[in-house]
PDB file of C-alpha atoms in Angstrom:
ATOM      1  CA  MET Z   1     -18.813   3.581  -0.712  1.00 48.00           C
ATOM      2  CA  GLY Z   2     -21.609   3.720   1.791  1.00 49.00           C
ATOM      3  CA  LYS Z   3     -21.587   4.364   5.489  1.00 51.00           C
ATOM      4  CA  ALA Z   4     -22.216   1.250   7.563  1.00 50.00           C
ATOM      5  CA  GLU Z   5     -23.421   1.325  11.164  1.00 47.00           C
ATOM      6  CA  PRO Z   6     -22.698  -1.556  13.557  1.00 50.00           C
ATOM      7  CA  GLY Z   7     -25.986  -2.366  15.239  1.00 44.00           C
ATOM      8  CA  GLY Z   8     -27.505   1.004  14.231  1.00 41.00           C
ATOM      9  CA  GLY Z   9     -25.363   3.166  16.557  1.00 40.00           C
ATOM     10  CA  ALA Z  10     -26.720   5.961  18.715  1.00 38.00           C
ATOM     11  CA  LYS Z  11     -26.984   9.524  17.453  1.00 39.00           C
ATOM     12  CA  MET Z  12     -23.925  11.686  18.003  1.00 40.00           C
ATOM     13  CA  SER Z  13     -24.093  15.045  19.758  1.00 42.00           C
ATOM     14  CA  ARG Z  14     -23.369  18.044  17.584  1.00 43.00           C
ATOM     15  CA  GLY Z  15     -20.678  19.549  19.785  1.00 46.00           C
ATOM     16  CA  MET Z  16     -17.136  18.281  19.967  1.00 46.00           C
ATOM     17  CA  ARG Z  17     -16.320  16.387  23.153  1.00 51.00           C
ATOM     18  CA  VAL Z  18     -13.765  18.307  25.190  1.00 46.00           C
ATOM     19  CA  LEU Z  19     -11.168  16.062  26.858  1.00 49.00           C
ATOM     20  CA  PRO Z  20      -8.688  16.873  29.622  1.00 55.00           C
ATOM     21  CA  GLU Z  21      -5.164  17.307  28.329  1.00 62.00           C
ATOM     22  CA  GLU Z  22      -3.930  14.137  30.055  1.00 60.00           C
ATOM     23  CA  GLN Z  23      -6.671  12.043  28.430  1.00 63.00           C
ATOM     24  CA  GLU Z  24      -5.876  13.515  25.027  1.00 67.00           C
ATOM     25  CA  GLU Z  25      -2.232  12.505  25.456  1.00 74.00           C
ATOM     26  CA  GLU Z  26      -3.234   8.981  26.504  1.00 74.00           C
ATOM     27  CA  VAL Z  27      -5.498   8.625  23.464  1.00 75.00           C
ATOM     28  CA  LEU Z  28      -2.752   9.878  21.174  1.00 77.00           C
ATOM     29  CA  GLU Z  29      -0.273   7.408  22.650  1.00 82.00           C
ATOM     30  CA  GLU Z  30      -2.698   4.518  22.165  1.00 80.00           C
ATOM     31  CA  LEU Z  31      -3.408   5.541  18.576  1.00 83.00           C
ATOM     32  CA  GLN Z  32       0.282   5.843  17.714  1.00 80.00           C
ATOM     33  CA  SER Z  33       0.923   2.401  19.209  1.00 83.00           C
ATOM     34  CA  LEU Z  34      -1.475   0.889  16.698  1.00 82.00           C
ATOM     35  CA  GLY Z  35       0.315  -0.055  13.514  1.00 82.00           C
ATOM     36  CA  TRP Z  36      -2.939   0.292  11.584  1.00 85.00           C
ATOM     37  CA  TYR Z  37      -3.879   3.856  12.627  1.00 88.00           C
ATOM     38  CA  HIS Z  38      -3.548   6.289   9.705  1.00 85.00           C
ATOM     39  CA  ASP Z  39      -3.754   9.769  11.175  1.00 79.00           C
ATOM     40  CA  ASN Z  40      -4.790  12.075   8.330  1.00 78.00           C
ATOM     41  CA  LEU Z  41      -5.828   9.540   5.706  1.00 81.00           C
ATOM     42  CA  THR Z  42      -8.927  10.641   3.796  1.00 82.00           C
ATOM     43  CA  ARG Z  43     -11.947   8.441   3.126  1.00 82.00           C
ATOM     44  CA  HIS Z  44     -11.108   8.289  -0.566  1.00 79.00           C
ATOM     45  CA  ALA Z  45      -7.461   7.386   0.095  1.00 79.00           C
ATOM     46  CA  ALA Z  46      -8.506   4.660   2.565  1.00 81.00           C
ATOM     47  CA  GLU Z  47     -10.755   3.112  -0.057  1.00 82.00           C
ATOM     48  CA  ALA Z  48      -7.991   3.268  -2.659  1.00 76.00           C
ATOM     49  CA  LEU Z  49      -5.458   1.596  -0.342  1.00 75.00           C
ATOM     50  CA  LEU Z  50      -7.772  -1.198   0.786  1.00 79.00           C
ATOM     51  CA  LEU Z  51      -9.140  -1.925  -2.693  1.00 75.00           C
ATOM     52  CA  SER Z  52      -5.719  -1.775  -4.367  1.00 67.00           C
ATOM     53  CA  ASN Z  53      -3.678  -3.851  -1.924  1.00 69.00           C
ATOM     54  CA  GLY Z  54      -5.975  -5.103   0.809  1.00 73.00           C
ATOM     55  CA  CYS Z  55      -8.126  -8.202   0.829  1.00 79.00           C
ATOM     56  CA  ASP Z  56     -11.433  -9.247   2.332  1.00 81.00           C
ATOM     57  CA  GLY Z  57     -11.202  -8.307   6.026  1.00 84.00           C
ATOM     58  CA  SER Z  58      -8.392  -5.746   5.704  1.00 86.00           C
ATOM     59  CA  TYR Z  59      -8.976  -2.758   7.966  1.00 88.00           C
ATOM     60  CA  LEU Z  60      -7.504   0.516   9.169  1.00 90.00           C
ATOM     61  CA  LEU Z  61      -8.467   3.315  11.556  1.00 89.00           C
ATOM     62  CA  ARG Z  62      -8.377   6.980  10.570  1.00 90.00           C
ATOM     63  CA  LYS Z  63      -9.573  10.337  11.811  1.00 86.00           C
ATOM     64  CA  SER Z  64     -13.128  11.236  10.878  1.00 84.00           C
ATOM     65  CA  ASN Z  65     -13.531  14.595   9.167  1.00 76.00           C
ATOM     66  CA  GLU Z  66     -16.735  15.212  11.144  1.00 77.00           C
ATOM     67  CA  ARG Z  67     -15.427  15.706  14.713  1.00 79.00           C
ATOM     68  CA  ASN Z  68     -12.143  15.586  16.614  1.00 76.00           C
ATOM     69  CA  ASP Z  69     -13.361  12.855  18.980  1.00 77.00           C
ATOM     70  CA  LEU Z  70     -14.693  10.725  16.141  1.00 87.00           C
ATOM     71  CA  TYR Z  71     -12.782   8.102  14.162  1.00 89.00           C
ATOM     72  CA  SER Z  72     -13.621   5.915  11.190  1.00 89.00           C
ATOM     73  CA  LEU Z  73     -12.870   2.213  10.973  1.00 89.00           C
ATOM     74  CA  SER Z  74     -12.543   1.442   7.261  1.00 89.00           C
ATOM     75  CA  VAL Z  75     -12.926  -2.240   6.382  1.00 89.00           C
ATOM     76  CA  ARG Z  76     -12.762  -4.004   3.050  1.00 85.00           C
ATOM     77  CA  ALA Z  77     -15.689  -6.330   2.422  1.00 81.00           C
ATOM     78  CA  ARG Z  78     -15.184  -8.180  -0.849  1.00 73.00           C
ATOM     79  CA  ASP Z  79     -15.054  -5.511  -3.562  1.00 73.00           C
ATOM     80  CA  SER Z  80     -16.205  -2.562  -1.469  1.00 80.00           C
ATOM     81  CA  VAL Z  81     -15.113  -0.639   1.630  1.00 84.00           C
ATOM     82  CA  LYS Z  82     -17.377  -0.006   4.612  1.00 85.00           C
ATOM     83  CA  HIS Z  83     -16.806   2.814   7.092  1.00 87.00           C
ATOM     84  CA  PHE Z  84     -17.842   2.547  10.759  1.00 87.00           C
ATOM     85  CA  HIS Z  85     -17.890   5.364  13.320  1.00 88.00           C
ATOM     86  CA  VAL Z  86     -15.814   4.924  16.474  1.00 90.00           C
ATOM     87  CA  GLU Z  87     -16.418   7.594  19.139  1.00 90.00           C
ATOM     88  CA  HIS Z  88     -13.983   8.315  21.952  1.00 85.00           C
ATOM     89  CA  MET Z  89     -15.985   8.665  25.180  1.00 83.00           C
ATOM     90  CA  GLY Z  90     -13.133   9.733  27.464  1.00 79.00           C
ATOM     91  CA  SER Z  91     -12.349   6.396  29.121  1.00 81.00           C
ATOM     92  CA  SER Z  92     -13.708   4.105  26.403  1.00 87.00           C
ATOM     93  CA  PHE Z  93     -14.471   3.819  22.718  1.00 88.00           C
ATOM     94  CA  LYS Z  94     -18.075   3.561  21.561  1.00 89.00           C
ATOM     95  CA  PHE Z  95     -18.855   1.413  18.553  1.00 86.00           C
ATOM     96  CA  GLY Z  96     -22.570   1.226  17.832  1.00 81.00           C
ATOM     97  CA  PHE Z  97     -24.228   0.044  21.073  1.00 82.00           C
ATOM     98  CA  ASN Z  98     -20.960  -1.434  22.372  1.00 85.00           C
ATOM     99  CA  GLU Z  99     -18.217   0.218  24.402  1.00 89.00           C
ATOM    100  CA  PHE Z 100     -14.633  -0.996  24.718  1.00 90.00           C
ATOM    101  CA  PRO Z 101     -11.874   0.146  27.102  1.00 89.00           C
ATOM    102  CA  SER Z 102      -9.344   0.194  24.245  1.00 87.00           C
ATOM    103  CA  LEU Z 103      -9.185  -0.005  20.470  1.00 85.00           C
ATOM    104  CA  LYS Z 104      -7.220  -3.251  20.648  1.00 84.00           C
ATOM    105  CA  GLU Z 105     -10.057  -4.890  22.577  1.00 87.00           C
ATOM    106  CA  LEU Z 106     -12.507  -3.596  20.005  1.00 84.00           C
ATOM    107  CA  VAL Z 107     -10.529  -5.260  17.221  1.00 82.00           C
ATOM    108  CA  MET Z 108     -10.114  -8.499  19.182  1.00 84.00           C
ATOM    109  CA  HIS Z 109     -13.891  -8.593  19.697  1.00 82.00           C
ATOM    110  CA  PHE Z 110     -14.704  -8.190  16.001  1.00 78.00           C
ATOM    111  CA  ALA Z 111     -11.970 -10.570  14.907  1.00 75.00           C
ATOM    112  CA  ASN Z 112     -14.237 -13.313  16.244  1.00 74.00           C
ATOM    113  CA  GLN Z 113     -17.679 -11.749  15.864  1.00 74.00           C
ATOM    114  CA  PRO Z 114     -18.656 -10.298  12.477  1.00 74.00           C
ATOM    115  CA  LEU Z 115     -19.795  -6.761  11.817  1.00 71.00           C
ATOM    116  CA  ILE Z 116     -22.861  -6.305   9.661  1.00 62.00           C
ATOM    117  CA  GLY Z 117     -22.777  -3.886   6.730  1.00 56.00           C
ATOM    118  CA  SER Z 118     -26.174  -2.205   7.008  1.00 49.00           C
ATOM    119  CA  GLU Z 119     -26.675  -1.668   3.293  1.00 52.00           C
ATOM    120  CA  THR Z 120     -26.172  -5.221   2.071  1.00 55.00           C
ATOM    121  CA  GLY Z 121     -26.160  -7.309   5.226  1.00 58.00           C
ATOM    122  CA  THR Z 122     -22.627  -8.415   4.409  1.00 64.00           C
ATOM    123  CA  LEU Z 123     -20.828 -10.076   7.317  1.00 73.00           C
ATOM    124  CA  ILE Z 124     -17.428  -8.515   7.931  1.00 76.00           C
ATOM    125  CA  VAL Z 125     -14.677  -9.932  10.151  1.00 77.00           C
ATOM    126  CA  LEU Z 126     -11.605  -7.868  11.030  1.00 82.00           C
ATOM    127  CA  LYS Z 127      -8.768 -10.060   9.802  1.00 83.00           C
ATOM    128  CA  HIS Z 128      -5.869  -8.095   8.348  1.00 84.00           C
ATOM    129  CA  PRO Z 129      -4.609  -4.780   9.784  1.00 85.00           C
ATOM    130  CA  TYR Z 130      -3.381  -2.464   7.035  1.00 85.00           C
ATOM    131  CA  PRO Z 131      -0.039  -1.004   8.197  1.00 84.00           C
ATOM    132  CA  ARG Z 132       0.726   2.673   8.550  1.00 76.00           C
ATOM    133  CA  LYS Z 133       4.486   2.350   8.255  1.00 69.00           C
ATOM    134  CA  VAL Z 134       5.410   1.774   4.640  1.00 57.00           C
ATOM    135  CA  GLU Z 135       8.889   2.372   3.308  1.00 46.00           C
ATOM    136  CA  GLU Z 136       8.380   4.503   0.232  1.00 43.00           C
ATOM    137  CA  PRO Z 137      10.659   6.052  -2.395  1.00 45.00           C
ATOM    138  CA  SER Z 138      10.992   9.818  -2.596  1.00 41.00           C
ATOM    139  CA  ILE Z 139       8.817   9.937  -5.694  1.00 38.00           C
ATOM    140  CA  TYR Z 140       5.677   8.698  -3.930  1.00 37.00           C
ATOM    141  CA  GLU Z 141       3.670  11.542  -5.477  1.00 34.00           C
ATOM    142  CA  SER Z 142       4.211  10.188  -8.979  1.00 35.00           C
ATOM    143  CA  VAL Z 143       4.388   6.459  -8.272  1.00 35.00           C
ATOM    144  CA  ARG Z 144       1.711   4.443  -6.512  1.00 35.00           C
ATOM    145  CA  VAL Z 145       3.496   2.594  -3.723  1.00 35.00           C
ATOM    146  CA  HIS Z 146       1.772   0.370  -1.202  1.00 35.00           C
ATOM    147  CA  THR Z 147       2.768  -2.509   0.977  1.00 31.00           C
ATOM    148  CA  ALA Z 148       2.838  -6.270   0.785  1.00 31.00           C
ATOM    149  CA  MET Z 149       1.829  -7.860   4.037  1.00 35.00           C
ATOM    150  CA  GLN Z 150       1.422 -11.228   5.626  1.00 34.00           C
ATOM    151  CA  THR Z 151      -2.069 -11.877   6.896  1.00 36.00           C
ATOM    152  CA  GLY Z 152      -2.578 -11.991  10.650  1.00 38.00           C
ATOM    153  CA  LYS Z 153      -5.167 -11.054  13.243  1.00 35.00           C
ATOM    154  CA  THR Z 154      -2.982  -8.622  15.186  1.00 39.00           C
ATOM    155  CA  GLU Z 155      -0.424  -6.049  14.217  1.00 37.00           C
ATOM    156  CA  ASN Z 156       2.233  -8.317  15.747  1.00 39.00           C
ATOM    157  CA  ASP Z 157       1.603 -10.738  12.893  1.00 38.00           C
ATOM    158  CA  LEU Z 158       2.172  -8.010  10.348  1.00 35.00           C
ATOM    159  CA  VAL Z 159       5.514  -9.013   8.856  1.00 33.00           C
ATOM    160  CA  PRO Z 160       6.371  -8.196   5.238  1.00 35.00           C
ATOM    161  CA  ASN Z 161       6.781 -11.376   3.217  1.00 34.00           C
ATOM    162  CA  ALA Z 162       7.907  -9.553   0.093  1.00 33.00           C
ATOM    163  CA  PRO Z 163       9.269  -6.143  -0.865  1.00 33.00           C
ATOM    164  CA  SER Z 164       6.628  -3.456  -0.865  1.00 39.00           C
ATOM    165  CA  LEU Z 165       4.291  -3.280  -3.803  1.00 44.00           C
ATOM    166  CA  GLY Z 166       5.419  -0.427  -6.053  1.00 60.00           C
ATOM    167  CA  THR Z 167       3.493  -0.105  -9.277  1.00 76.00           C
ATOM    168  CA  LYS Z 168       4.361   1.950 -12.333  1.00 86.00           C
ATOM    169  CA  GLU Z 169       3.518   1.652 -15.980  1.00 89.00           C
ATOM    170  CA  GLY Z 170       4.192   3.484 -19.203  1.00 92.00           C
ATOM    171  CA  TYR Z 171       5.787   3.366 -22.641  1.00 95.00           C
ATOM    172  CA  LEU Z 172       9.564   2.999 -22.950  1.00 96.00           C
ATOM    173  CA  ILE Z 173      11.737   2.470 -26.011  1.00 96.00           C
ATOM    174  CA  LYS Z 174      13.668  -0.802 -25.774  1.00 96.00           C
ATOM    175  CA  GLN Z 175      16.727  -1.971 -27.655  1.00 93.00           C
ATOM    176  CA  GLY Z 176      16.505  -5.414 -29.268  1.00 92.00           C
ATOM    177  CA  LYS Z 177      18.739  -8.260 -28.123  1.00 87.00           C
ATOM    178  CA  ILE Z 178      20.120  -9.450 -31.476  1.00 83.00           C
ATOM    179  CA  VAL Z 179      19.087  -6.752 -33.930  1.00 81.00           C
ATOM    180  CA  LYS Z 180      20.017  -3.540 -32.115  1.00 84.00           C
ATOM    181  CA  ASN Z 181      17.007  -1.588 -33.279  1.00 91.00           C
ATOM    182  CA  TRP Z 182      14.679   0.308 -30.930  1.00 94.00           C
ATOM    183  CA  LYS Z 183      10.988  -0.413 -30.450  1.00 95.00           C
ATOM    184  CA  MET Z 184       8.302   1.180 -28.312  1.00 95.00           C
ATOM    185  CA  ARG Z 185       7.000  -1.210 -25.651  1.00 96.00           C
ATOM    186  CA  TRP Z 186       4.488  -0.934 -22.821  1.00 96.00           C
ATOM    187  CA  PHE Z 187       6.101  -1.635 -19.421  1.00 96.00           C
ATOM    188  CA  THR Z 188       4.416  -2.514 -16.123  1.00 94.00           C
ATOM    189  CA  LEU Z 189       6.119  -2.782 -12.729  1.00 91.00           C
ATOM    190  CA  HIS Z 190       4.347  -4.880 -10.101  1.00 86.00           C
ATOM    191  CA  ARG Z 191       5.803  -6.647  -7.091  1.00 81.00           C
ATOM    192  CA  ASN Z 192       9.198  -7.991  -8.206  1.00 87.00           C
ATOM    193  CA  GLU Z 193       8.397  -8.208 -11.909  1.00 92.00           C
ATOM    194  CA  LEU Z 194       8.989  -5.772 -14.733  1.00 95.00           C
ATOM    195  CA  LYS Z 195       6.937  -6.899 -17.727  1.00 96.00           C
ATOM    196  CA  TYR Z 196       6.884  -5.472 -21.215  1.00 97.00           C
ATOM    197  CA  PHE Z 197       4.182  -5.846 -23.842  1.00 96.00           C
ATOM    198  CA  LYS Z 198       3.877  -5.052 -27.535  1.00 94.00           C
ATOM    199  CA  ASP Z 199       1.505  -2.216 -26.630  1.00 93.00           C
ATOM    200  CA  GLN Z 200      -0.875  -1.115 -23.881  1.00 91.00           C
ATOM    201  CA  MET Z 201      -3.751  -3.187 -25.289  1.00 93.00           C
ATOM    202  CA  SER Z 202      -1.808  -6.474 -25.302  1.00 92.00           C
ATOM    203  CA  THR Z 203      -2.763  -8.954 -22.586  1.00 92.00           C
ATOM    204  CA  GLU Z 204       0.231 -11.303 -22.838  1.00 94.00           C
ATOM    205  CA  PRO Z 205       3.695  -9.915 -22.029  1.00 95.00           C
ATOM    206  CA  ILE Z 206       6.608 -10.434 -24.386  1.00 95.00           C
ATOM    207  CA  ARG Z 207       8.795 -11.051 -21.353  1.00 95.00           C
ATOM    208  CA  ALA Z 208       8.655 -10.791 -17.578  1.00 95.00           C
ATOM    209  CA  LEU Z 209      11.909  -9.748 -15.894  1.00 96.00           C
ATOM    210  CA  ASP Z 210      12.507 -11.075 -12.382  1.00 95.00           C
ATOM    211  CA  LEU Z 211      14.004  -8.173 -10.437  1.00 94.00           C
ATOM    212  CA  THR Z 212      15.430 -10.497  -7.793  1.00 93.00           C
ATOM    213  CA  GLU Z 213      18.002 -11.391 -10.465  1.00 94.00           C
ATOM    214  CA  CYS Z 214      18.797  -7.766 -11.374  1.00 94.00           C
ATOM    215  CA  SER Z 215      22.086  -6.453  -9.988  1.00 93.00           C
ATOM    216  CA  ALA Z 216      21.935  -2.789 -10.983  1.00 93.00           C
ATOM    217  CA  VAL Z 217      19.839  -0.016 -12.539  1.00 93.00           C
ATOM    218  CA  GLN Z 218      21.633   3.066 -13.821  1.00 91.00           C
ATOM    219  CA  PHE Z 219      21.643   5.870 -16.367  1.00 91.00           C
ATOM    220  CA  ASP Z 220      23.340   4.880 -19.617  1.00 90.00           C
ATOM    221  CA  TYR Z 221      25.260   7.300 -21.808  1.00 86.00           C
ATOM    222  CA  SER Z 222      26.659   4.762 -24.277  1.00 84.00           C
ATOM    223  CA  GLN Z 223      23.686   4.997 -26.641  1.00 83.00           C
ATOM    224  CA  GLU Z 224      23.069   7.633 -29.274  1.00 84.00           C
ATOM    225  CA  ARG Z 225      19.663   8.286 -27.746  1.00 88.00           C
ATOM    226  CA  VAL Z 226      19.008  10.479 -24.722  1.00 89.00           C
ATOM    227  CA  ASN Z 227      17.157   9.666 -21.474  1.00 92.00           C
ATOM    228  CA  CYS Z 228      18.423   6.082 -21.493  1.00 94.00           C
ATOM    229  CA  PHE Z 229      19.023   3.720 -18.615  1.00 95.00           C
ATOM    230  CA  CYS Z 230      19.881   0.061 -18.261  1.00 95.00           C
ATOM    231  CA  LEU Z 231      19.013  -2.935 -16.104  1.00 95.00           C
ATOM    232  CA  VAL Z 232      21.872  -5.358 -15.517  1.00 95.00           C
ATOM    233  CA  PHE Z 233      21.034  -9.081 -15.350  1.00 95.00           C
ATOM    234  CA  PRO Z 234      23.460 -12.031 -15.266  1.00 92.00           C
ATOM    235  CA  LEU Z 235      22.876 -13.017 -18.911  1.00 91.00           C
ATOM    236  CA  ARG Z 236      21.845  -9.703 -20.444  1.00 93.00           C
ATOM    237  CA  THR Z 237      21.740  -5.946 -19.962  1.00 94.00           C
ATOM    238  CA  TYR Z 238      18.477  -4.300 -21.031  1.00 96.00           C
ATOM    239  CA  TYR Z 239      18.703  -0.811 -22.519  1.00 96.00           C
ATOM    240  CA  LEU Z 240      15.620   1.408 -22.218  1.00 96.00           C
ATOM    241  CA  CYS Z 241      14.863   5.025 -23.083  1.00 96.00           C
ATOM    242  CA  ALA Z 242      12.147   7.311 -21.749  1.00 94.00           C
ATOM    243  CA  LYS Z 243      10.554  10.335 -23.403  1.00 92.00           C
ATOM    244  CA  THR Z 244      12.010  12.768 -20.899  1.00 90.00           C
ATOM    245  CA  GLY Z 245      14.843  12.889 -18.388  1.00 88.00           C
ATOM    246  CA  ILE Z 246      12.334  13.269 -15.550  1.00 86.00           C
ATOM    247  CA  GLU Z 247      10.506  10.120 -16.615  1.00 89.00           C
ATOM    248  CA  ALA Z 248      13.770   8.181 -16.883  1.00 90.00           C
ATOM    249  CA  ASP Z 249      14.735   9.403 -13.416  1.00 88.00           C
ATOM    250  CA  GLU Z 250      11.396   8.205 -11.998  1.00 86.00           C
ATOM    251  CA  TRP Z 251      11.868   4.737 -13.463  1.00 92.00           C
ATOM    252  CA  ILE Z 252      15.415   4.542 -12.127  1.00 90.00           C
ATOM    253  CA  LYS Z 253      14.394   5.660  -8.627  1.00 88.00           C
ATOM    254  CA  ILE Z 254      11.505   3.224  -8.274  1.00 88.00           C
ATOM    255  CA  LEU Z 255      13.556   0.339  -9.703  1.00 91.00           C
ATOM    256  CA  ARG Z 256      16.533   1.081  -7.446  1.00 89.00           C
ATOM    257  CA  TRP Z 257      14.230   1.343  -4.456  1.00 86.00           C
ATOM    258  CA  LYS Z 258      12.705  -1.993  -5.443  1.00 87.00           C
ATOM    259  CA  LEU Z 259      16.149  -3.603  -5.580  1.00 89.00           C
ATOM    260  CA  SER Z 260      17.025  -2.177  -2.161  1.00 86.00           C
ATOM    261  CA  GLN Z 261      13.884  -3.719  -0.694  1.00 83.00           C
ATOM    262  CA  ILE Z 262      14.702  -7.082  -2.274  1.00 85.00           C
ATOM    263  CA  ARG Z 263      18.213  -6.980  -0.764  1.00 86.00           C
ATOM    264  CA  LYS Z 264      16.811  -6.094   2.664  1.00 83.00           C
ATOM    265  CA  GLN Z 265      14.517  -9.100   2.546  1.00 80.00           C
ATOM    266  CA  GLN Z 266      17.346 -11.359   1.411  1.00 81.00           C
ATOM    267  CA  ASP Z 267      19.617 -10.098   4.207  1.00 80.00           C
ATOM    268  CA  LEU Z 268      16.818 -10.668   6.712  1.00 78.00           C
ATOM    269  CA  ARG Z 269      16.311 -14.228   5.505  1.00 77.00           C
ATOM    270  CA  ASP Z 270      20.059 -14.890   5.618  1.00 77.00           C
ATOM    271  CA  ALA Z 271      20.309 -13.539   9.160  1.00 76.00           C
ATOM    272  CA  THR Z 272      17.322 -15.626  10.262  1.00 72.00           C
ATOM    273  CA  SER Z 273      18.739 -18.798   8.723  1.00 69.00           C
ATOM    274  CA  THR Z 274      21.971 -18.441  10.716  1.00 67.00           C
ATOM    275  CA  LEU Z 275      20.201 -18.246  14.068  1.00 62.00           C
TER     276      LEU Z 275
END
């Protein structure tokens, strides 16, 4: 992903800008108040987040790895991510030839006036802040978990409209419904659906399970096989087995976390409807 410069910004000085302690605290407070500031997010991770779960106009702010007083505004533009330098000048933020008294005013400005990606001339409008606060399961390291968000031009509009996007995939052995034999199937977890396919190369799922209808996920010791767990639905309980106990535990944790997020959203809707 290439570096984009808004209006061909001025050259930066080599030395780090030294700020009084009070100004540093004020900057830190402003940054923490922004729901879309990701403190130590790397360039690569920003691109992965925005390309995986963002959309055209999704953006976030992160620290630049070049200098302490330099930040990077990462913005998704179609199928790529552009990175713009934002320099803290002490009492303002410099963005190309423009200076803004606060980061919020910078975003408000470019929500109505497009940026220009220097490499392709692509017009970019800041539309959707990508949130920092994402409720994640404890197994984040092994499961890609991101957020689902409602589009909006300010962080105040950023209200989840669905449980967070947790994705996981892999082979599991599944017990048949009528004939109780076991077959290897390829499973994918995305949003509130757990789909299983004949194999990894298949494009059409055999079935898609709606997790909003699932009441429980738990280890199962009733089968002759090991590393088994089950998903309880109103009309059927699905029995699945993983290759290892660790893998079974990962599936159970992400599925239980998914169910907890679904219940939170349902409780929120119920509480709202009674107001």
